[in-house]
Short mmCIF file of C-alpha atoms and ligand atoms in Angstrom, two decimals:
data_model
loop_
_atom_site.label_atom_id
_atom_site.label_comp_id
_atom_site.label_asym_id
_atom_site.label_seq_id
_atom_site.Cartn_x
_atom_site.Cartn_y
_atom_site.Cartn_z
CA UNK A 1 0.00 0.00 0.00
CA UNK A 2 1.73 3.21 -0.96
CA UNK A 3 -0.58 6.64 -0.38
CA UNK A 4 0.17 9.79 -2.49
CA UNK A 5 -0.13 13.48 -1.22
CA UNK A 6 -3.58 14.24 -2.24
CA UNK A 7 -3.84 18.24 -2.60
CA UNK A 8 -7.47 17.82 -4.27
CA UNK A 9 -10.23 20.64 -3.61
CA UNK A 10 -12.52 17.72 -2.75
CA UNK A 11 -13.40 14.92 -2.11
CA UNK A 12 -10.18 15.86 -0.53
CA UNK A 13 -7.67 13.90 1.85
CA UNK A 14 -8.70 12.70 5.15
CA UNK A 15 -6.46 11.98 8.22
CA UNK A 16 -5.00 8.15 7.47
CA UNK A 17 -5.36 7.43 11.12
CA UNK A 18 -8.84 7.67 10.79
CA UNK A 19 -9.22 5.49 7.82
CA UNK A 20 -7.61 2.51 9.50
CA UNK A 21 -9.83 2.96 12.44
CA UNK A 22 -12.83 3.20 10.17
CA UNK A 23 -10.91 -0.22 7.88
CA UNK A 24 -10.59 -2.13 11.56
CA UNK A 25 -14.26 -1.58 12.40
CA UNK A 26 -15.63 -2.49 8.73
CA UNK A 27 -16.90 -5.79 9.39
CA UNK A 28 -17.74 -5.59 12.93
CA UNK A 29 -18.34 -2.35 14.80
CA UNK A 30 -17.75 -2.56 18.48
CA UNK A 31 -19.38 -5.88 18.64
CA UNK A 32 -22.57 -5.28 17.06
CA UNK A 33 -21.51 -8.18 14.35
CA UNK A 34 -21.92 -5.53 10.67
CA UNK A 35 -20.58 -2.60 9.85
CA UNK A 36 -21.86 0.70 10.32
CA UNK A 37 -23.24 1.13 6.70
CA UNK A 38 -25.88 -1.92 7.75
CA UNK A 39 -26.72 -0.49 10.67
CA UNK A 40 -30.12 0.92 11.70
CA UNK A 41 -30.09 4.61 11.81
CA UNK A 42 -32.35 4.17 14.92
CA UNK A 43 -30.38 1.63 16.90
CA UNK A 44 -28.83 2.25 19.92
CA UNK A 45 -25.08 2.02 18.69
CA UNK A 46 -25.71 4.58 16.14
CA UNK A 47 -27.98 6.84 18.39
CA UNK A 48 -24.42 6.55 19.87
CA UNK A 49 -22.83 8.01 16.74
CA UNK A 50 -24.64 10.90 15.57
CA UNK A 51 -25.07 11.98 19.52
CA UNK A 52 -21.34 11.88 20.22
CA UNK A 53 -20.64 13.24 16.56
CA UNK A 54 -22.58 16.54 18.16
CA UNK A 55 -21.18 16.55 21.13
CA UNK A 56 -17.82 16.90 19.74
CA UNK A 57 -18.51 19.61 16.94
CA UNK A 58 -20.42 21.63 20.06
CA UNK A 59 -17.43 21.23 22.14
CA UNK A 60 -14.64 21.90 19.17
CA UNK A 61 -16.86 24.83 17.43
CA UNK A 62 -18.13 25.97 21.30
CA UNK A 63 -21.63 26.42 19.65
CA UNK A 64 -24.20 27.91 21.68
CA UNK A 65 -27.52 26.06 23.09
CA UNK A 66 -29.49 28.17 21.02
CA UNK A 67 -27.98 26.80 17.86
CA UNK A 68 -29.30 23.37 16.35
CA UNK A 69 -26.38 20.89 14.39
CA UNK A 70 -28.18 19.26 11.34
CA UNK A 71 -26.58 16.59 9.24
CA UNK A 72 -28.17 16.84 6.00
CA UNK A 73 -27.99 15.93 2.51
CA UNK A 74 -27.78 17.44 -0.88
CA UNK A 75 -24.27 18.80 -0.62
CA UNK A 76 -23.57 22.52 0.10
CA UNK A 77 -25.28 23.22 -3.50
CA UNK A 78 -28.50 22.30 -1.77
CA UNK A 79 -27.75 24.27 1.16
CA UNK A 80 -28.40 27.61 -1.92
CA UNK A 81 -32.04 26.81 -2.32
CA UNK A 82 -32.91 25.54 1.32
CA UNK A 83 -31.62 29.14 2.66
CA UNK A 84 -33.56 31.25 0.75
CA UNK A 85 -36.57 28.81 1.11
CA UNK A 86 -36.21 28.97 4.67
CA UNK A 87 -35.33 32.50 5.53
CA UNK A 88 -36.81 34.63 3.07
CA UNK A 89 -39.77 35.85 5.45
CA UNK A 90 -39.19 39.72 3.56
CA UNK A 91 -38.53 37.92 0.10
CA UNK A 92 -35.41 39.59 0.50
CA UNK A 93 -31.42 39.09 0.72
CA UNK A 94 -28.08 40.26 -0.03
CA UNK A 95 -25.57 38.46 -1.26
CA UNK A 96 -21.59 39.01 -1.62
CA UNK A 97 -20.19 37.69 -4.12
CA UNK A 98 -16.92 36.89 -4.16
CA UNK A 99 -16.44 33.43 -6.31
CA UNK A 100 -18.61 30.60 -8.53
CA UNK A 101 -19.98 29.29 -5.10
CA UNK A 102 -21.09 32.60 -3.93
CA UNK A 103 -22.53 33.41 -7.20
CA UNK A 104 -24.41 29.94 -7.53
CA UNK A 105 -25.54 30.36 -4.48
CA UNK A 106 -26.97 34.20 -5.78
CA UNK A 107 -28.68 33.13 -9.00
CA UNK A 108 -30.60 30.39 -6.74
CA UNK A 109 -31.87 32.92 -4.38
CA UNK A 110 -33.23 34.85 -7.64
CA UNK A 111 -35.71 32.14 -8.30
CA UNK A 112 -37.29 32.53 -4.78
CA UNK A 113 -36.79 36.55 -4.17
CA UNK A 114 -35.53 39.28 -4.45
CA UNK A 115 -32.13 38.41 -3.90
CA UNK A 116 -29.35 41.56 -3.85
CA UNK A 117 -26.02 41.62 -5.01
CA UNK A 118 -24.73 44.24 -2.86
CA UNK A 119 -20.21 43.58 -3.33
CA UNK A 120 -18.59 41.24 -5.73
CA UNK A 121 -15.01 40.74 -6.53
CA UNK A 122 -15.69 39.43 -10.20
CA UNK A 123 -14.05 42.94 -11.81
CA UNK A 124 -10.96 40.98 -10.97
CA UNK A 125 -11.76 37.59 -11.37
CA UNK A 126 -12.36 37.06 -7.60
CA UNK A 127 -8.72 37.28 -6.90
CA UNK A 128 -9.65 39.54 -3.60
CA UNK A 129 -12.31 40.36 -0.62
CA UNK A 130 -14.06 43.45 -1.33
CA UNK A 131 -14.42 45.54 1.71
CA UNK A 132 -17.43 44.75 3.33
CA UNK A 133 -17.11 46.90 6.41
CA UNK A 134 -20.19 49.38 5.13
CA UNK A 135 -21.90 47.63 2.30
CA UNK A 136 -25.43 49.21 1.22
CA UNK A 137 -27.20 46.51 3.35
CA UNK A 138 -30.90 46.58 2.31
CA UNK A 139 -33.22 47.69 4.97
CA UNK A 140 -35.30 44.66 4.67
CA UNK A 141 -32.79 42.17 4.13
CA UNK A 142 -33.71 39.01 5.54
CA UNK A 143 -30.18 37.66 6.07
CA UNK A 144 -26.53 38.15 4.02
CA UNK A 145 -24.65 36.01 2.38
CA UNK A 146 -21.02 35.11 2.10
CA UNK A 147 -19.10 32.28 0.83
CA UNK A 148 -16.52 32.87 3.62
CA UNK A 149 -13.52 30.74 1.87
CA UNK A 150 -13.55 30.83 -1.93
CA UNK A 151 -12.19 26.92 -2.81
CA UNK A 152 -11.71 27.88 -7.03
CA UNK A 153 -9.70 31.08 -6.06
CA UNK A 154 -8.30 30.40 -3.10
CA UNK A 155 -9.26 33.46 -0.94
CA UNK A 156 -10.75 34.01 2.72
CA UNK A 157 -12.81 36.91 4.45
CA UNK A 158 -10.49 37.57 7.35
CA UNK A 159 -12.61 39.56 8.31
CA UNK A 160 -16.59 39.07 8.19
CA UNK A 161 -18.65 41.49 6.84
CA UNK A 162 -20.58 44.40 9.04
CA UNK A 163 -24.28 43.04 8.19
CA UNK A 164 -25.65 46.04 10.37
CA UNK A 165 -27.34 43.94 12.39
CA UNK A 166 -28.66 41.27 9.38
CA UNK A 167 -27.84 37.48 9.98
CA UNK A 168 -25.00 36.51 8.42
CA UNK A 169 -24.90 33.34 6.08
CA UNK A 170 -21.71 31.39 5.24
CA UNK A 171 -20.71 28.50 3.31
CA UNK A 172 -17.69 27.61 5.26
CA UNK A 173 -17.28 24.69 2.95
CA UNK A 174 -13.76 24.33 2.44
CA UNK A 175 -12.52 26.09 5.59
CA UNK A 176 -15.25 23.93 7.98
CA UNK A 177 -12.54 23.41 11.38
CA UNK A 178 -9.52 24.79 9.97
CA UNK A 179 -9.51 27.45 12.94
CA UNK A 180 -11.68 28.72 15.78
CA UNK A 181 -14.59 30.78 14.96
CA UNK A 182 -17.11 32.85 17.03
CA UNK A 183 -20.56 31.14 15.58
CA UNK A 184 -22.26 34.08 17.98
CA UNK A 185 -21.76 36.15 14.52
CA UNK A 186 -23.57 34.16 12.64
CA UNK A 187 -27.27 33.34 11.66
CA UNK A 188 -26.15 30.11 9.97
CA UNK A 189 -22.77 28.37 9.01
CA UNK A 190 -22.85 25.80 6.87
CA UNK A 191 -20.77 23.41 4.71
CA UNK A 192 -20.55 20.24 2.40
CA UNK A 193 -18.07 18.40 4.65
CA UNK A 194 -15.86 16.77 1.75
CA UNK A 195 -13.13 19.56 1.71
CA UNK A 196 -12.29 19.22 5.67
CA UNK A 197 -14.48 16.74 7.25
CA UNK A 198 -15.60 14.04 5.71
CA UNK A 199 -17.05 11.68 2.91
CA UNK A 200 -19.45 13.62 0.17
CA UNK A 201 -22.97 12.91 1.28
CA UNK A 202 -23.06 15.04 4.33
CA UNK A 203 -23.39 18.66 4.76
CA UNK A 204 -23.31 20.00 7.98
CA UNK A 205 -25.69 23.66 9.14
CA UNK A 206 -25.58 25.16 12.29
CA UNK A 207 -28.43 27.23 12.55
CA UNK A 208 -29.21 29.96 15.16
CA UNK A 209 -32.94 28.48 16.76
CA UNK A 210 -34.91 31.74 16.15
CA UNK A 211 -34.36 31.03 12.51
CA UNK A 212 -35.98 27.49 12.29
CA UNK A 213 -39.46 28.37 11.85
CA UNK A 214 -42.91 26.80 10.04
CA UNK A 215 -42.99 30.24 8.16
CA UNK A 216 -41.34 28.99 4.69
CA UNK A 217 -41.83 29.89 1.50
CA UNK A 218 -44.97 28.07 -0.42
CA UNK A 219 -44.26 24.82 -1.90
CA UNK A 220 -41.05 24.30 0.46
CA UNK A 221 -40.80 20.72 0.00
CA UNK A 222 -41.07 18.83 3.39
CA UNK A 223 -37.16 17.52 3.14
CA UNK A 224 -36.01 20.97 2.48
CA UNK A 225 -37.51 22.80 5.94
CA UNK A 226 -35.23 23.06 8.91
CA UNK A 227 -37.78 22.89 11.06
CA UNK A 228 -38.49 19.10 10.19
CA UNK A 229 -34.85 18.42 10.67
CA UNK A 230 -34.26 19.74 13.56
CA UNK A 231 -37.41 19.01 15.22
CA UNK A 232 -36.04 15.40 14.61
CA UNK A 233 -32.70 15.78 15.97
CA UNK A 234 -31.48 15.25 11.83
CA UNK A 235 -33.36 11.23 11.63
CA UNK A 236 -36.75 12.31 10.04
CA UNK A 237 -35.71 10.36 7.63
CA UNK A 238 -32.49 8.00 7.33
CA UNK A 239 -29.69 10.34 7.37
CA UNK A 240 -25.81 9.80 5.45
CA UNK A 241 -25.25 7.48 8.52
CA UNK A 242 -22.12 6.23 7.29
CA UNK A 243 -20.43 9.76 6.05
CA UNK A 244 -21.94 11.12 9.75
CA UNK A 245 -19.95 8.31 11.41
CA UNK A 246 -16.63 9.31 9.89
CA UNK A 247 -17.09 12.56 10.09
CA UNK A 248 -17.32 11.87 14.11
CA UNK A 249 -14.32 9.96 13.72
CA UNK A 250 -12.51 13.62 12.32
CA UNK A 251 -14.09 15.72 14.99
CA UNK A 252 -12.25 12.75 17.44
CA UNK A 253 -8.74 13.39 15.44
CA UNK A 254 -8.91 16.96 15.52
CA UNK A 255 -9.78 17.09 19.66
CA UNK A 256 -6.89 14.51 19.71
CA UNK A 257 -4.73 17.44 17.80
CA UNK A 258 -5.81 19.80 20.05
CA UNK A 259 -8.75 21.74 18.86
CA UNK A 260 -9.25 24.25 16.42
CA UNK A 261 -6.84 26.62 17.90
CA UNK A 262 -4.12 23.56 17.22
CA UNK A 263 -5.67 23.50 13.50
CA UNK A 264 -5.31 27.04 12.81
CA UNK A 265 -1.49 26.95 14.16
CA UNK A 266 -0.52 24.21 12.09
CA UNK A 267 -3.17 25.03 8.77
CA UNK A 268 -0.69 28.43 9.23
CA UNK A 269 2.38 26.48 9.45
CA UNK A 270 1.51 25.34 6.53
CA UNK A 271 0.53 27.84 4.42
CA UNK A 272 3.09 30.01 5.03
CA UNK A 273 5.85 27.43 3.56
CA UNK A 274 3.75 27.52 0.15
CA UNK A 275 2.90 31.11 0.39
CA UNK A 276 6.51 32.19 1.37
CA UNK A 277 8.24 30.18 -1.53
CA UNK A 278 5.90 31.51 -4.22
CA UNK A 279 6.45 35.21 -2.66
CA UNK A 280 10.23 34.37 -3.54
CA UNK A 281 10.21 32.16 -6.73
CA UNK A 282 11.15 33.64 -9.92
CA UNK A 283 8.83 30.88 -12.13
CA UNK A 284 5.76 30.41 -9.73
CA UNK A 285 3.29 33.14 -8.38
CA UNK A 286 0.33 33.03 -5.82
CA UNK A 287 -2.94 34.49 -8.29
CA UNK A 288 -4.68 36.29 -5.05
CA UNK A 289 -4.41 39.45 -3.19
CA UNK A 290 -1.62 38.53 -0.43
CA UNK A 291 -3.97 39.84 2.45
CA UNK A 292 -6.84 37.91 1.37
CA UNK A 293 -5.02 34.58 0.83
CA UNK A 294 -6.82 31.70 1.82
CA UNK A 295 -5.01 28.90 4.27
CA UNK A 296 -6.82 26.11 2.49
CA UNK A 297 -6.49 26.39 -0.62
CA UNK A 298 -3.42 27.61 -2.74
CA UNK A 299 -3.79 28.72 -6.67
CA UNK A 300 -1.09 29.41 -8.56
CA UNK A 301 0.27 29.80 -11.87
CA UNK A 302 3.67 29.91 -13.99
CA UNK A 303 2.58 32.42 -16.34
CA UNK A 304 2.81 30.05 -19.62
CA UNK A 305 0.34 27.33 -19.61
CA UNK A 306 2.53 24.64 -21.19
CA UNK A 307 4.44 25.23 -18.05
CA UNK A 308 1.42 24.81 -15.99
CA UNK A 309 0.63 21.61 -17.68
CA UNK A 310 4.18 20.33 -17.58
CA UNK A 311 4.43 21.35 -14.11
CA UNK A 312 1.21 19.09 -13.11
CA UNK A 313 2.06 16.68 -15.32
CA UNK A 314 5.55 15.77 -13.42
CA UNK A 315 4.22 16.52 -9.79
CA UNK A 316 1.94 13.70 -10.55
CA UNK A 317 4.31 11.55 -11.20
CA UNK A 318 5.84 12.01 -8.38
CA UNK A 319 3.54 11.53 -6.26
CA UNK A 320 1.36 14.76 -6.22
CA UNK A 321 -1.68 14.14 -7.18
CA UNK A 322 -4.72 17.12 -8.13
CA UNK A 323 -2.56 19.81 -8.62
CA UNK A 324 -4.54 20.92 -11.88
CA UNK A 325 -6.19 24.31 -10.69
CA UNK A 326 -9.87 24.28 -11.14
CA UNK A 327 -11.06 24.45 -14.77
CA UNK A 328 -12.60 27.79 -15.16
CA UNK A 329 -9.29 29.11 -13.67
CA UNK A 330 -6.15 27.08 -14.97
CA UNK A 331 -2.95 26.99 -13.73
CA UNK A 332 -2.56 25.51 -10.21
CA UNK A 333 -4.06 25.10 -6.84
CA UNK A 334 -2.79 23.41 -3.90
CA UNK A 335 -5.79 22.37 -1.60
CA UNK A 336 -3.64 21.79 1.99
CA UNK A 337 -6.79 20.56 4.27
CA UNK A 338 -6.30 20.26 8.15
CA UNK A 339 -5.35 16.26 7.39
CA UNK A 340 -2.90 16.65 4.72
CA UNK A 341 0.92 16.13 6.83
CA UNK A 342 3.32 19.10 6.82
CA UNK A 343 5.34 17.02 5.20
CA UNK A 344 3.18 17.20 2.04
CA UNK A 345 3.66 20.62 1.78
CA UNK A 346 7.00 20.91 2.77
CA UNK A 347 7.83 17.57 -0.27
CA UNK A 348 5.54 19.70 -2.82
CA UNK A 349 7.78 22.77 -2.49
CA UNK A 350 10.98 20.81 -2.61
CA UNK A 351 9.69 19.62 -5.90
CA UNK A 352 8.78 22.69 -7.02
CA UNK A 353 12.41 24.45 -6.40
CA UNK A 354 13.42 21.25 -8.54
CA UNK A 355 11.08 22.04 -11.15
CA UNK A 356 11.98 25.82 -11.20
CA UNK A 357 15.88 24.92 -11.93
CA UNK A 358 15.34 22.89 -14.19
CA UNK A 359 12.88 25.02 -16.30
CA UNK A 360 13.71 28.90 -15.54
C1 LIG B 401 -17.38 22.38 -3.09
C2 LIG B 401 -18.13 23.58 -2.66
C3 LIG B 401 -19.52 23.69 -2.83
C4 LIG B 401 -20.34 22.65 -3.52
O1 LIG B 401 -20.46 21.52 -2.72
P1 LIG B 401 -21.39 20.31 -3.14
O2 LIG B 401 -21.40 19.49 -1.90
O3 LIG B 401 -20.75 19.62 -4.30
O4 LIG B 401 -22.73 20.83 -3.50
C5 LIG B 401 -20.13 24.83 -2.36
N1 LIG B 401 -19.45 25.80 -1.75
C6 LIG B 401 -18.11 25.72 -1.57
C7 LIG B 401 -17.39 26.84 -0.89
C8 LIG B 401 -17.42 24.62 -2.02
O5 LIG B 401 -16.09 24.55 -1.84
#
């Protein structure tokens, strides 16, 4: 068995110890004779499961009481219709847009509202955070909208936006645990966990309570209320048991690694090494505004796209595998999730040094 360094946007690379653990109790977990994909969502061992997989998010995230965990379905992508469905009381929102997610996530709110675009970044093909400190928030807005880490351009609000007093709505997608966060500013947070967490199949939304109510939007299909979800502790309905049970087996890794706080040290750590070497390199550049640079993911380019090609072509073999930068972008990108090893990052720059000497 040989594993490769895995810098994909996602599905992305989970911790290894967890695998095993997850490989060891495949055919029998803890006893109960099956595996954990046979098991009844309602039995007692996975009642065990899902409870302990809150637990531990409540403890690592220090969520309120008056926030509800749901472990959904549908990916994030579902998450853009079920907001809007949900929240629009006014029929009315504002949305930053500062990437492809963000803007998905915009044109879906225009098929239930009147959905705002109040910043965007797009005059500069999202390579930056617009200031958001005193956006024209509409007066009715029912919540705003970020997509607080941009995965296809690799950049990061570091600082979230002043919503005068609006909920604030992030997809924290591909930046879910990768440091501590104050949910208190937040109406919602939500994310598909396959960048940082977990299998595809699960998204995770922690929702302030006040904002779970039966006033939806006509025709809100019964699956797509957060009421029903949460009113059912997320098993109205057979839930992605399986992706839910290793997810709890992350949140167990990254206690182990000491919390988020640990996470954001070492997700920095990281980074910088990648960041720092493209600040210096004569071949490679970072494609984002420095102060907005994301610690997850990492485009960047060589300036000639046979080089970029080349370049991706060689890392993968040896041994670095989805280096190819997202397709509406080109060039490079470097996804460098809380479970990918230090030494990933450190290997990948080696090579690219290698890779610059040879083809300055
Ligand atoms: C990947 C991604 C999505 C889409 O997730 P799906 O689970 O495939 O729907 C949405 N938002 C962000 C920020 C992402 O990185």
């Amino acid at each position: 068995m040989s594993r490769i360094y895995n810098f994909s946007a996602g599905p992305a690379v989970l911790p290894e110890e967890v695998l095993k653990e997850a490989a060891e109790e495949m055919l029998d977990y803890r006893g109960t004779g099956m595996s954990v994909m046979e098991m009844s969502h309602r039995s007692k061992a996975y009642d065990t499961i899902i409870k302990e997989a809150e637990a531990d998010l409540r403890e690592l995230m220090n969520i309120p009481d008056n926030y509800k965990v749901l472990f959904l379905q549908g990916g994030a992508s579902q998450q853009f219709a079920m907001i809007p469905m949900n929240l629009m009381k006014n029929g009315v929102a504002d949305y930053i847009v500062t990437g492809q997610w963000a803007k998905k996530a915009y044109q879906e709110a225009c098929l239930y509202g009147k959905a705002n675009k109040i910043a965007s970044s797009e005059d500069q093909t999202f390579s930056y955070i617009p200031d958001c400190s005193d956006l024209p928030i509409s007066e009715d807005a029912d919540y705003v909208y970020i997509c607080e880490n941009n995965t296809i351009y690799g950049t990061k609000f570091k600082k979230l936006p002043n919503t005068k007093g609006k909920p604030l709505v992030a997809d924290v997608s591909s930046c879910f645990l990768s440091e501590p966060v104050d949910v208190t500013q937040y109406g919602v947070i939500y994310g598909g966990v396959q960048k940082n967490i977990g299998p595809a199949g699960v998204v995770i939304v922690i929702i302030r309570e006040d904002l779970i109510t039966e006033d939806v939007l006509p025709g809100t299909p019964t699956m797509l209320r957060y009421k029903i979800h949460a009113d059912n502790d997320s098993l109205y309905n057979t839930p992605p048991a399986y992706g839910i049970y290793i997810c709890g087996k992350v949140f167990k890794w990254i206690k182990k690694m000491g919390g988020l706080q640990a996470m954001k040290e070492r997700n920095e750590k990281k980074a910088k090494i990648l960041y720092d070497f493209l600040d210096e390199s004569k071949l490679f550049h970072g494609t984002v505004r420095k102060e907005d640079r994301s610690l997850m993911n990492v485009p960047f380019v060589t300036g000639n796209e046979e080089l970029d090609a080349k370049f991706v072509k060689e890392a993968k073999a040896a041994g670095f595998e989805n280096l190819k930068g997202h397709r509406s972008v080109g060039g490079m990108r470097a996804s460098i999730y809380n479970a990918m090893p230090i030494e990933g990052v450190e290997k990948l720059v080696e090579f690219m040094k290698k890779f610059e000497e040879e083809n300055l």
